[in-house]
Tab-separated table of C-alpha atoms in Angstrom:
chain	number	residue	atom	x	y	z
A	1	MET	CA	111.933	104.492	97.454
A	2	LYS	CA	112.149	104.251	93.663
A	3	ILE	CA	111.097	101.033	91.812
A	4	LYS	CA	111.695	100.450	88.003
A	5	PRO	CA	109.738	97.626	86.499
A	6	LEU	CA	111.547	95.092	84.536
A	7	SER	CA	110.613	93.230	81.327
A	8	ASP	CA	106.778	93.349	80.691
A	9	ARG	CA	105.742	94.610	84.012
A	10	VAL	CA	103.942	97.771	85.064
A	11	LEU	CA	103.927	99.498	88.325
A	12	VAL	CA	100.480	100.812	89.216
A	13	LYS	CA	99.008	102.834	92.275
A	14	ASN	CA	95.580	101.552	93.165
A	15	ASP	CA	92.676	103.902	92.939
A	16	LYS	CA	90.732	104.282	96.255
A	17	ALA	CA	87.794	101.839	96.154
A	18	GLU	CA	84.297	103.254	97.233
A	19	THR	CA	83.666	102.166	100.642
A	20	LYS	CA	80.203	103.727	101.036
A	21	THR	CA	77.169	104.222	98.794
A	22	SER	CA	75.648	107.680	98.216
A	23	SER	CA	72.934	106.806	100.738
A	24	GLY	CA	75.477	106.000	103.420
A	25	ILE	CA	75.672	102.192	103.433
A	26	ILE	CA	79.109	100.772	104.034
A	27	ILE	CA	80.324	98.200	101.316
A	28	PRO	CA	82.467	95.432	102.827
A	29	GLU	CA	85.593	94.772	100.759
A	30	ALA	CA	84.374	91.219	99.868
A	31	ALA	CA	81.266	92.860	98.146
A	32	GLN	CA	83.164	95.510	96.064
A	33	GLU	CA	83.730	95.006	92.353
A	34	LYS	CA	86.026	92.420	91.021
A	35	THR	CA	87.779	94.480	88.501
A	36	GLN	CA	89.995	97.336	89.883
A	37	THR	CA	91.332	100.487	88.518
A	38	ALA	CA	94.712	102.212	89.161
A	39	THR	CA	97.042	104.761	87.640
A	40	VAL	CA	100.372	103.757	85.878
A	41	VAL	CA	103.455	104.933	87.862
A	42	ALA	CA	106.134	103.301	85.814
A	43	ALA	CA	106.507	100.632	82.990
A	44	GLY	CA	109.179	98.294	82.039
A	45	PRO	CA	110.605	98.273	78.417
A	46	GLY	CA	108.600	95.296	77.251
A	47	THR	CA	109.891	92.297	75.407
A	48	ASP	CA	110.040	90.968	71.931
A	49	ASP	CA	106.699	89.065	72.512
A	50	VAL	CA	104.924	91.618	74.811
A	51	LYS	CA	104.826	95.174	74.038
A	52	ILE	CA	104.151	97.748	76.693
A	53	THR	CA	100.967	99.876	75.412
A	54	VAL	CA	100.383	101.873	78.595
A	55	LYS	CA	102.380	104.965	79.626
A	56	VAL	CA	102.751	106.792	82.899
A	57	GLY	CA	99.762	108.494	84.035
A	58	ASP	CA	97.241	106.162	82.113
A	59	ARG	CA	94.338	104.908	84.210
A	60	VAL	CA	93.873	101.059	83.653
A	61	MET	CA	91.559	98.428	84.758
A	62	TYR	CA	92.842	95.051	85.853
A	63	ASP	CA	91.496	91.817	87.541
A	64	LYS	CA	91.241	92.045	91.392
A	65	TYR	CA	93.618	88.962	92.099
A	66	ALA	CA	96.281	89.928	89.523
A	67	GLY	CA	99.799	91.097	90.339
A	68	THR	CA	102.210	91.398	93.404
A	69	GLN	CA	101.404	94.030	96.066
A	70	VAL	CA	104.064	96.114	97.185
A	71	LYS	CA	104.293	99.061	99.740
A	72	ILE	CA	106.058	102.211	98.609
A	73	ASP	CA	106.726	105.110	101.147
A	74	GLY	CA	103.599	103.687	102.944
A	75	GLU	CA	101.184	103.565	100.067
A	76	ASP	CA	99.932	100.449	98.375
A	77	HIS	CA	101.086	99.731	94.764
A	78	LEU	CA	100.873	96.818	92.590
A	79	ILE	CA	103.158	95.264	90.019
A	80	LEU	CA	101.187	93.878	87.091
A	81	LYS	CA	102.234	91.878	84.034
A	82	MET	CA	101.174	93.837	80.859
A	83	ASN	CA	98.772	90.771	80.073
A	84	ASP	CA	96.965	91.330	83.367
A	85	ILE	CA	95.825	94.771	82.357
A	86	ILE	CA	92.216	94.342	80.765
A	87	ALA	CA	91.619	98.010	79.507
A	88	VAL	CA	92.925	101.564	79.661
A	89	ILE	CA	90.161	104.080	80.790
A	90	GLU	CA	89.814	107.144	78.879
């Protein structure tokens, strides 16, 4: 399935969250960090008010509860508004 975001939205693929510490302790999902990271898969064209400042392949940071989850070919993705993206990770 192919998805193309509209307007000021960005499609990202969630990075795998660490579920275990280096010493082997399992971290429950509720205790994991609130900010999440993902890789940009596709971006909409933007609007007159909101410009798209990320490109495909960028790693970004976003708030844990932002966006709409979608499943594409069995993998979890997220559709975010450009304003929900906190930072680009370099």
